[in-house]
Amino acid sequence: MELGDAFRKPARASGVVGGSSAGGPDRLSSQPDCLLHTIMSSLKARQAVQTCVLSTRWRHLWRSVPCLDIDFDEFNKAPPSDDSSSSDDGTSDSDSDRWNDDPDDDDDDDDNIHNDWEHFTKYKDWEDFEDFAMTLIRRCNIAQLDSFRLHTDGSRAPEFGNRVAAGWLHRAMKYCTPDRANQQGLSSGSWRLKRLHLCHVLLDDHFVKCVSSVCRSLEDLELDNCSCEIQSITSQSLKTLVLKRCGWRNLSEIISPTLKTLVIDGGSNIGACVLVILAPSVVYLHLAMRVDYFSGGVSLNEVLGKEPKFQEFKNLRSLLLDRCDLSDDFKTLVFFLRSSPILEKLTLRCCEFLKYSNKKKGTPILNKTSSSELRGLDLLCENLKVEIIYNDGYGPHLMQLLLRISVNLSKNNVKLTKVN
């Protein structure tokens, strides 16, 4: 498919060029490339390419846009309506008649027709998307991008879609080399990419090696609903790492001395290995993980032989623990408080904690172990703001427990928020 085939029904009105009315000055097209590129960077890739029909001035601007957002959602065709003579994808009346030969079909036949149409449009959409994406990657200056986002819809794409999308990335990193005349201090063969966001893509260790060798200036990596056969994520340049609802086979370590923001939201790690996280410079840490979905557990300690080396989060100012199990006598919480000397905000969202006694209403049970461990809370509670988000009635009991065992923690610094 040529790129022109991808922009059916271009957004070009009669007498309008570059956003001006007929006979009026074309102020938008007179702007410098850098400003026009900034505007185009807010568009999806298909929309950005379609600007080439506005005027000669715009014909090739899309080739050097710094931010590229390729989204499968732009290729979503709705089933044809009853009064339409043809569909948007170019099917004729005879094609539509195939789905409606018998007007007396029962409900089951109607369901079959709907399913057949969904199957037809699903693969037609994917073919259009694949042709567009491959052509775009070949013709755009991928190596000079600042930001690249690739989004495939897992519910609409074919089963092999995530693997095909991964192939596009591999080929791009292998064959798309930057213009050496515009390296701006980068070593030969490296991209200047700083932000990479991927959704519903199959990733493996080969992908990690490609990123490490080509994207040496990468600062922001976000993976959303990706299937990951990756054992290790290590980087000397990452500042932000966001992992949302990803399925991991055997992830064993996340190591980055430069990482400032780390978000792990949902997902699972089916391997029996422990996930070791070493990010001593992290400022914002968001952990929303179900313990039973990470069967090997998660460790924030560096293991050297048999002796653990406890890392210190010297820059950590905000910590969110989501559905964290605190019934381990608060050892997890105490670990963070002892390791985070400048922590300012602690958020406990729907966390499990020590059972409270029914004999004395509102009084949690404390054993000797928990009393000993919880003394660590007084180390850093003087200026700490705590928010307890709960939905099952245990929030007030957790607040009472923290206030009872902490001398420095003020009630004014604890906020209770109930959610449904």
Short mmCIF file of C-alpha atoms in Angstrom, two decimals:
data_model
loop_
_atom_site.label_atom_id
_atom_site.label_comp_id
_atom_site.label_asym_id
_atom_site.label_seq_id
_atom_site.Cartn_x
_atom_site.Cartn_y
_atom_site.Cartn_z
CA MET A 1 0.00 0.00 0.00
CA GLU A 2 1.27 3.45 -0.92
CA LEU A 3 0.95 6.13 1.73
CA GLY A 4 -1.59 7.90 -0.45
CA ASP A 5 -3.89 4.91 -0.16
CA ALA A 6 -3.90 5.34 3.61
CA PHE A 7 -5.48 8.78 3.50
CA ARG A 8 -8.80 8.21 1.89
CA LYS A 9 -11.08 11.21 2.24
CA PRO A 10 -8.28 13.72 3.04
CA ALA A 11 -9.21 16.65 5.23
CA ARG A 12 -8.85 19.26 2.49
CA ALA A 13 -11.62 21.72 1.92
CA SER A 14 -12.14 23.66 -1.29
CA GLY A 15 -10.26 26.93 -1.20
CA VAL A 16 -8.40 26.06 2.00
CA VAL A 17 -4.63 25.61 1.98
CA GLY A 18 -2.56 25.26 5.11
CA GLY A 19 -5.49 26.40 7.23
CA SER A 20 -6.28 29.69 5.43
CA SER A 21 -9.38 30.66 3.50
CA ALA A 22 -9.26 31.24 -0.25
CA GLY A 23 -7.47 34.50 -1.06
CA GLY A 24 -6.26 34.98 2.52
CA PRO A 25 -2.67 34.74 3.76
CA ASP A 26 -1.42 31.28 4.73
CA ARG A 27 0.03 32.25 8.10
CA LEU A 28 0.36 28.68 9.37
CA SER A 29 2.48 27.50 6.44
CA SER A 30 4.73 30.53 6.84
CA GLN A 31 5.84 29.34 10.27
CA PRO A 32 9.29 27.72 10.66
CA ASP A 33 9.63 23.94 10.42
CA CYS A 34 10.35 23.54 14.14
CA LEU A 35 6.99 25.09 15.08
CA LEU A 36 5.06 23.06 12.52
CA HIS A 37 6.81 19.91 13.73
CA THR A 38 5.72 20.72 17.29
CA ILE A 39 2.11 20.97 16.10
CA MET A 40 2.36 17.75 14.09
CA SER A 41 3.89 15.91 17.05
CA SER A 42 0.55 16.20 18.86
CA LEU A 43 -1.18 14.26 16.06
CA LYS A 44 -1.42 10.54 15.48
CA ALA A 45 0.88 9.28 12.72
CA ARG A 46 -1.86 8.86 10.12
CA GLN A 47 -3.11 12.40 10.73
CA ALA A 48 0.43 13.77 10.55
CA VAL A 49 1.02 12.11 7.18
CA GLN A 50 -2.28 13.42 5.84
CA THR A 51 -1.01 16.99 6.22
CA CYS A 52 1.03 16.40 3.06
CA VAL A 53 -2.08 17.20 0.98
CA LEU A 54 -2.45 20.73 2.39
CA SER A 55 0.12 22.37 0.13
CA THR A 56 3.58 21.99 -1.36
CA ARG A 57 4.98 23.49 1.85
CA TRP A 58 3.61 20.54 3.84
CA ARG A 59 4.40 17.76 1.38
CA HIS A 60 7.48 16.38 3.10
CA LEU A 61 7.24 17.85 6.62
CA TRP A 62 5.95 14.56 8.07
CA ARG A 63 9.20 12.80 7.13
CA SER A 64 11.15 14.70 9.78
CA VAL A 65 8.53 15.00 12.54
CA PRO A 66 10.31 14.44 15.91
CA CYS A 67 7.47 12.52 17.58
CA LEU A 68 5.74 9.60 15.89
CA ASP A 69 2.61 7.95 17.33
CA ILE A 70 1.50 4.90 15.30
CA ASP A 71 -1.86 3.78 16.64
CA PHE A 72 -3.99 0.87 15.44
CA ASP A 73 -7.08 2.71 16.69
CA GLU A 74 -6.83 4.94 13.61
CA PHE A 75 -7.74 1.91 11.50
CA ASN A 76 -11.12 1.02 12.94
CA LYS A 77 -13.92 0.45 10.46
CA ALA A 78 -17.51 0.26 11.66
CA PRO A 79 -19.94 -2.25 10.14
CA PRO A 80 -21.93 -0.79 7.22
CA SER A 81 -25.33 0.69 7.97
CA ASP A 82 -28.50 -0.65 6.35
CA ASP A 83 -28.96 2.38 4.10
CA SER A 84 -25.37 2.55 2.83
CA SER A 85 -24.60 1.39 -0.68
CA SER A 86 -20.93 0.81 0.01
CA SER A 87 -18.60 0.60 2.97
CA ASP A 88 -15.71 2.91 3.82
CA ASP A 89 -13.16 0.24 2.97
CA GLY A 90 -14.25 0.10 -0.65
CA THR A 91 -16.45 -3.00 -0.62
CA SER A 92 -19.26 -2.90 -3.21
CA ASP A 93 -22.96 -3.57 -2.95
CA SER A 94 -22.35 -7.13 -4.05
CA ASP A 95 -19.91 -7.59 -1.20
CA SER A 96 -22.47 -6.32 1.27
CA ASP A 97 -25.13 -8.54 -0.26
CA ARG A 98 -23.07 -11.56 0.71
CA TRP A 99 -23.90 -10.81 4.32
CA ASN A 100 -27.65 -10.31 3.71
CA ASP A 101 -28.82 -12.89 1.18
CA ASP A 102 -31.88 -14.00 3.11
CA PRO A 103 -34.03 -11.30 4.76
CA ASP A 104 -35.83 -13.97 6.74
CA ASP A 105 -32.72 -15.19 8.61
CA ASP A 106 -33.28 -15.90 12.26
CA ASP A 107 -31.29 -14.44 15.16
CA ASP A 108 -28.59 -17.10 14.90
CA ASP A 109 -27.97 -16.19 11.28
CA ASP A 110 -27.83 -12.52 12.26
CA ASP A 111 -25.21 -13.36 14.88
CA ASN A 112 -23.22 -15.30 12.30
CA ILE A 113 -23.40 -12.38 9.89
CA HIS A 114 -22.16 -10.02 12.59
CA ASN A 115 -19.31 -12.37 13.52
CA ASP A 116 -18.34 -12.81 9.87
CA TRP A 117 -18.27 -9.08 9.40
CA GLU A 118 -16.15 -8.59 12.53
CA HIS A 119 -13.71 -11.24 11.28
CA PHE A 120 -13.56 -9.60 7.86
CA THR A 121 -13.02 -6.05 9.14
CA LYS A 122 -10.58 -7.20 11.83
CA TYR A 123 -8.08 -8.55 9.33
CA LYS A 124 -8.77 -5.84 6.76
CA ASP A 125 -8.03 -3.20 9.39
CA TRP A 126 -4.84 -5.01 10.35
CA GLU A 127 -3.67 -5.27 6.74
CA ASP A 128 -4.17 -1.54 6.24
CA PHE A 129 -2.42 -0.78 9.52
CA GLU A 130 0.50 -3.07 8.71
CA ASP A 131 1.00 -1.60 5.24
CA PHE A 132 0.87 1.92 6.64
CA ALA A 133 3.24 1.23 9.55
CA MET A 134 5.86 -0.56 7.44
CA THR A 135 5.83 2.14 4.76
CA LEU A 136 5.99 4.90 7.34
CA ILE A 137 8.94 3.34 9.19
CA ARG A 138 10.82 3.01 5.90
CA ARG A 139 10.19 6.59 4.81
CA CYS A 140 10.44 8.46 8.10
CA ASN A 141 13.78 9.35 9.65
CA ILE A 142 13.25 7.00 12.59
CA ALA A 143 16.79 7.37 13.87
CA GLN A 144 16.28 11.10 14.39
CA LEU A 145 13.05 10.77 16.40
CA ASP A 146 12.82 12.13 19.93
CA SER A 147 9.71 10.08 20.77
CA PHE A 148 8.21 6.91 19.29
CA ARG A 149 4.96 5.24 20.30
CA LEU A 150 3.56 2.03 18.81
CA HIS A 151 0.10 0.95 19.92
CA THR A 152 -1.67 -2.19 18.75
CA ASP A 153 -5.05 -3.11 20.17
CA GLY A 154 -4.87 -6.62 21.62
CA SER A 155 -8.62 -7.18 21.32
CA ARG A 156 -8.82 -6.19 17.65
CA ALA A 157 -5.45 -7.29 16.30
CA PRO A 158 -4.94 -10.88 15.12
CA GLU A 159 -3.21 -13.29 17.47
CA PHE A 160 0.13 -12.81 15.72
CA GLY A 161 -0.15 -9.01 15.78
CA ASN A 162 2.12 -8.44 18.79
CA ARG A 163 4.85 -10.58 17.21
CA VAL A 164 4.60 -8.78 13.86
CA ALA A 165 4.83 -5.39 15.58
CA ALA A 166 7.98 -6.55 17.36
CA GLY A 167 9.46 -7.45 13.97
CA TRP A 168 8.95 -3.88 12.77
CA LEU A 169 10.96 -2.59 15.71
CA HIS A 170 13.76 -5.12 15.20
CA ARG A 171 14.12 -4.26 11.53
CA ALA A 172 13.97 -0.53 12.21
CA MET A 173 16.72 -0.73 14.83
CA LYS A 174 18.83 -2.92 12.56
CA TYR A 175 18.53 -1.03 9.29
CA CYS A 176 17.52 2.56 10.13
CA THR A 177 20.79 4.39 10.78
CA PRO A 178 20.96 8.10 11.61
CA ASP A 179 22.35 10.75 9.31
CA ARG A 180 25.97 10.97 10.40
CA ALA A 181 26.06 14.63 9.42
CA ASN A 182 23.48 15.36 12.14
CA GLN A 183 24.80 13.19 14.94
CA GLN A 184 25.17 16.06 17.43
CA GLY A 185 27.68 14.20 19.54
CA LEU A 186 26.07 10.75 19.31
CA SER A 187 28.21 7.80 18.38
CA SER A 188 27.80 6.32 14.92
CA GLY A 189 24.78 4.05 14.55
CA SER A 190 22.89 5.29 17.61
CA TRP A 191 19.44 6.86 17.60
CA ARG A 192 18.68 10.03 19.50
CA LEU A 193 15.41 8.52 20.78
CA LYS A 194 14.53 9.62 24.33
CA ARG A 195 10.97 8.30 24.76
CA LEU A 196 9.72 4.87 23.71
CA HIS A 197 6.14 3.74 24.48
CA LEU A 198 4.92 0.30 23.35
CA CYS A 199 1.49 -1.27 23.78
CA HIS A 200 0.55 -4.90 22.99
CA VAL A 201 3.96 -5.81 21.56
CA LEU A 202 5.84 -9.09 22.07
CA LEU A 203 9.30 -8.33 23.48
CA ASP A 204 12.28 -10.57 24.18
CA ASP A 205 15.92 -10.28 25.21
CA HIS A 206 16.86 -9.55 21.58
CA PHE A 207 14.74 -6.42 21.81
CA VAL A 208 16.54 -5.36 25.00
CA LYS A 209 19.93 -5.83 23.31
CA CYS A 210 18.80 -3.74 20.33
CA VAL A 211 17.58 -0.96 22.59
CA SER A 212 20.83 -1.01 24.59
CA SER A 213 22.99 -0.83 21.47
CA VAL A 214 20.93 1.63 19.42
CA CYS A 215 18.92 3.79 21.87
CA ARG A 216 21.77 4.93 24.06
CA SER A 217 20.05 8.15 25.07
CA LEU A 218 16.71 6.57 26.04
CA GLU A 219 15.24 8.25 29.13
CA ASP A 220 11.58 7.23 29.16
CA LEU A 221 10.41 3.65 28.55
CA GLU A 222 6.76 2.64 28.94
CA LEU A 223 5.43 -0.86 28.27
CA ASP A 224 1.67 -1.37 28.38
CA ASN A 225 0.03 -4.80 28.10
CA CYS A 226 3.15 -6.23 26.47
CA SER A 227 4.08 -9.92 26.48
CA CYS A 228 7.68 -9.94 27.68
CA GLU A 229 10.17 -12.77 27.44
CA ILE A 230 12.79 -10.58 29.10
CA GLN A 231 15.05 -11.62 31.96
CA SER A 232 16.72 -8.31 32.75
CA ILE A 233 16.11 -4.57 32.31
CA THR A 234 19.32 -2.63 32.82
CA SER A 235 20.13 0.90 31.73
CA GLN A 236 22.63 3.67 32.31
CA SER A 237 20.33 6.36 30.87
CA LEU A 238 16.72 5.62 31.89
CA LYS A 239 14.99 8.17 34.09
CA THR A 240 11.41 6.87 33.87
CA LEU A 241 10.29 3.24 33.64
CA VAL A 242 6.56 2.44 33.54
CA LEU A 243 5.38 -1.17 33.32
CA LYS A 244 1.58 -1.55 33.10
CA ARG A 245 -0.20 -4.90 33.02
CA CYS A 246 2.70 -6.69 31.34
CA GLY A 247 3.05 -10.45 31.32
CA TRP A 248 6.60 -11.53 32.21
CA ARG A 249 7.99 -15.00 31.75
CA ASN A 250 11.08 -14.82 33.93
CA LEU A 251 11.97 -11.23 34.83
CA SER A 252 14.76 -11.36 37.42
CA GLU A 253 16.15 -7.84 37.70
CA ILE A 254 15.55 -4.15 37.07
CA ILE A 255 18.79 -2.25 37.49
CA SER A 256 19.39 1.42 36.72
CA PRO A 257 21.48 3.89 38.73
CA THR A 258 19.86 6.81 36.86
CA LEU A 259 16.19 5.85 37.31
CA LYS A 260 14.06 8.58 38.94
CA THR A 261 10.54 7.20 38.45
CA LEU A 262 9.56 3.53 38.62
CA VAL A 263 5.97 2.36 38.16
CA ILE A 264 4.92 -1.29 38.18
CA ASP A 265 1.15 -1.40 37.83
CA GLY A 266 -0.36 -4.88 37.65
CA GLY A 267 1.02 -7.64 35.49
CA SER A 268 2.49 -11.01 36.39
CA ASN A 269 5.79 -12.87 36.46
CA ILE A 270 5.20 -16.60 36.02
CA GLY A 271 8.82 -17.61 36.64
CA ALA A 272 9.97 -18.80 40.04
CA CYS A 273 12.85 -16.29 40.17
CA VAL A 274 12.90 -13.33 42.54
CA LEU A 275 12.54 -9.94 40.86
CA VAL A 276 15.38 -7.80 42.22
CA ILE A 277 14.92 -4.04 41.86
CA LEU A 278 18.02 -1.86 42.23
CA ALA A 279 17.23 1.81 41.65
CA PRO A 280 19.03 3.82 44.36
CA SER A 281 18.27 7.21 42.74
CA VAL A 282 14.52 6.73 42.45
CA VAL A 283 12.39 9.72 43.50
CA TYR A 284 8.92 8.30 42.83
CA LEU A 285 8.13 4.63 43.39
CA HIS A 286 4.72 3.15 42.55
CA LEU A 287 4.21 -0.55 43.24
CA ALA A 288 0.74 -1.95 42.52
CA MET A 289 1.45 -5.66 42.29
CA ARG A 290 -0.44 -8.72 43.42
CA VAL A 291 1.93 -10.91 45.39
CA ASP A 292 0.38 -14.13 44.06
CA TYR A 293 0.99 -12.98 40.47
CA PHE A 294 4.73 -12.62 41.13
CA SER A 295 5.35 -16.14 42.36
CA GLY A 296 9.07 -15.68 42.97
CA GLY A 297 8.58 -12.53 44.99
CA VAL A 298 10.09 -9.07 44.75
CA SER A 299 13.27 -7.91 46.48
CA LEU A 300 14.66 -4.41 46.89
CA ASN A 301 17.94 -5.73 48.28
CA GLU A 302 21.09 -6.52 46.40
CA VAL A 303 22.16 -10.06 47.28
CA LEU A 304 25.89 -10.58 47.57
CA GLY A 305 26.56 -14.19 48.42
CA LYS A 306 24.50 -14.99 51.51
CA GLU A 307 24.59 -11.49 52.95
CA PRO A 308 22.02 -8.95 51.69
CA LYS A 309 23.17 -5.42 50.94
CA PHE A 310 20.39 -2.96 51.74
CA GLN A 311 20.09 -0.12 49.25
CA GLU A 312 19.25 3.37 50.40
CA PHE A 313 16.72 5.48 48.51
CA LYS A 314 18.43 8.80 49.08
CA ASN A 315 16.18 10.71 46.67
CA LEU A 316 12.82 9.04 47.31
CA ARG A 317 10.19 11.64 48.19
CA SER A 318 6.93 9.91 47.27
CA LEU A 319 6.03 6.26 47.84
CA LEU A 320 2.78 4.51 46.91
CA LEU A 321 2.11 0.96 48.09
CA ASP A 322 -0.97 -0.46 46.36
CA ARG A 323 -2.58 -3.64 47.78
CA CYS A 324 0.66 -4.38 49.57
CA ASP A 325 0.67 -7.09 52.22
CA LEU A 326 1.69 -5.35 55.47
CA SER A 327 0.73 -8.30 57.66
CA ASP A 328 4.43 -9.23 57.82
CA ASP A 329 4.66 -7.14 61.01
CA PHE A 330 5.13 -4.08 58.78
CA LYS A 331 8.62 -5.16 57.79
CA THR A 332 8.08 -3.92 54.23
CA LEU A 333 6.95 -0.51 55.41
CA VAL A 334 9.72 -0.21 57.98
CA PHE A 335 12.28 -1.12 55.32
CA PHE A 336 11.22 1.81 53.14
CA LEU A 337 11.09 4.26 56.03
CA ARG A 338 14.55 3.32 57.21
CA SER A 339 15.94 3.47 53.66
CA SER A 340 14.33 6.78 52.63
CA PRO A 341 15.77 9.66 54.65
CA ILE A 342 13.87 12.44 52.78
CA LEU A 343 10.53 10.69 52.21
CA GLU A 344 7.74 13.30 52.22
CA LYS A 345 4.59 11.44 51.12
CA LEU A 346 3.51 7.87 51.89
CA THR A 347 0.33 6.48 50.33
CA LEU A 348 -1.10 3.14 51.46
CA ARG A 349 -3.85 2.09 49.05
CA CYS A 350 -6.03 -0.90 49.99
CA CYS A 351 -3.19 -2.57 51.87
CA GLU A 352 -3.54 -5.63 54.09
CA PHE A 353 -2.27 -5.30 57.66
CA LEU A 354 -2.44 -6.79 61.14
CA LYS A 355 -5.81 -8.13 62.25
CA TYR A 356 -7.62 -6.06 64.82
CA SER A 357 -9.26 -7.37 67.96
CA ASN A 358 -13.04 -7.75 68.20
CA LYS A 359 -12.91 -7.76 72.00
CA LYS A 360 -11.78 -4.18 72.19
CA LYS A 361 -13.38 -2.46 69.27
CA GLY A 362 -11.01 -0.38 67.20
CA THR A 363 -7.87 -1.69 68.93
CA PRO A 364 -5.50 -3.60 66.62
CA ILE A 365 -3.58 -6.59 67.93
CA LEU A 366 0.14 -6.03 68.42
CA ASN A 367 2.56 -8.82 69.22
CA LYS A 368 6.12 -8.46 70.44
CA THR A 369 7.56 -8.79 66.96
CA SER A 370 5.38 -6.11 65.46
CA SER A 371 5.98 -3.75 68.38
CA SER A 372 9.72 -4.12 67.85
CA GLU A 373 9.56 -3.67 64.10
CA LEU A 374 7.24 -0.70 64.24
CA ARG A 375 9.66 1.31 66.33
CA GLY A 376 11.32 2.00 62.99
CA LEU A 377 8.37 4.20 62.10
CA ASP A 378 9.61 6.87 64.48
CA LEU A 379 12.84 7.29 62.55
CA LEU A 380 11.29 9.43 59.81
CA CYS A 381 7.74 10.29 60.81
CA GLU A 382 8.27 13.83 62.04
CA ASN A 383 7.43 15.56 58.71
CA LEU A 384 5.99 12.62 56.80
CA LYS A 385 2.53 12.98 55.23
CA VAL A 386 0.56 9.72 55.19
CA GLU A 387 -2.57 8.99 53.14
CA ILE A 388 -4.52 5.80 53.79
CA ILE A 389 -6.90 4.85 50.97
CA TYR A 390 -9.31 2.06 51.91
CA ASN A 391 -12.58 0.48 50.83
CA ASP A 392 -13.34 -2.23 53.40
CA GLY A 393 -13.54 -0.36 56.70
CA TYR A 394 -10.01 -1.19 57.89
CA GLY A 395 -8.57 2.26 57.14
CA PRO A 396 -9.43 3.86 60.51
CA HIS A 397 -7.95 0.87 62.35
CA LEU A 398 -4.71 1.18 60.40
CA MET A 399 -4.60 4.88 61.24
CA GLN A 400 -5.10 4.15 64.95
CA LEU A 401 -2.38 1.55 64.85
CA LEU A 402 0.17 3.88 63.26
CA LEU A 403 -0.65 6.71 65.66
CA ARG A 404 -0.48 4.45 68.70
CA ILE A 405 2.94 3.04 67.97
CA SER A 406 4.52 6.27 66.65
CA VAL A 407 5.52 9.14 68.87
CA ASN A 408 6.39 11.59 66.08
CA LEU A 409 3.55 10.92 63.67
CA SER A 410 0.87 13.62 64.03
CA LYS A 411 -2.80 12.97 63.42
CA ASN A 412 -2.87 16.13 61.31
CA ASN A 413 -0.39 14.48 58.94
CA VAL A 414 -2.58 11.43 58.33
CA LYS A 415 -5.37 11.59 55.75
CA LEU A 416 -8.10 8.96 55.41
CA THR A 417 -9.73 8.50 52.01
CA LYS A 418 -12.53 5.98 51.46
CA VAL A 419 -13.23 4.67 47.98
CA ASN A 420 -15.90 2.35 46.63
#
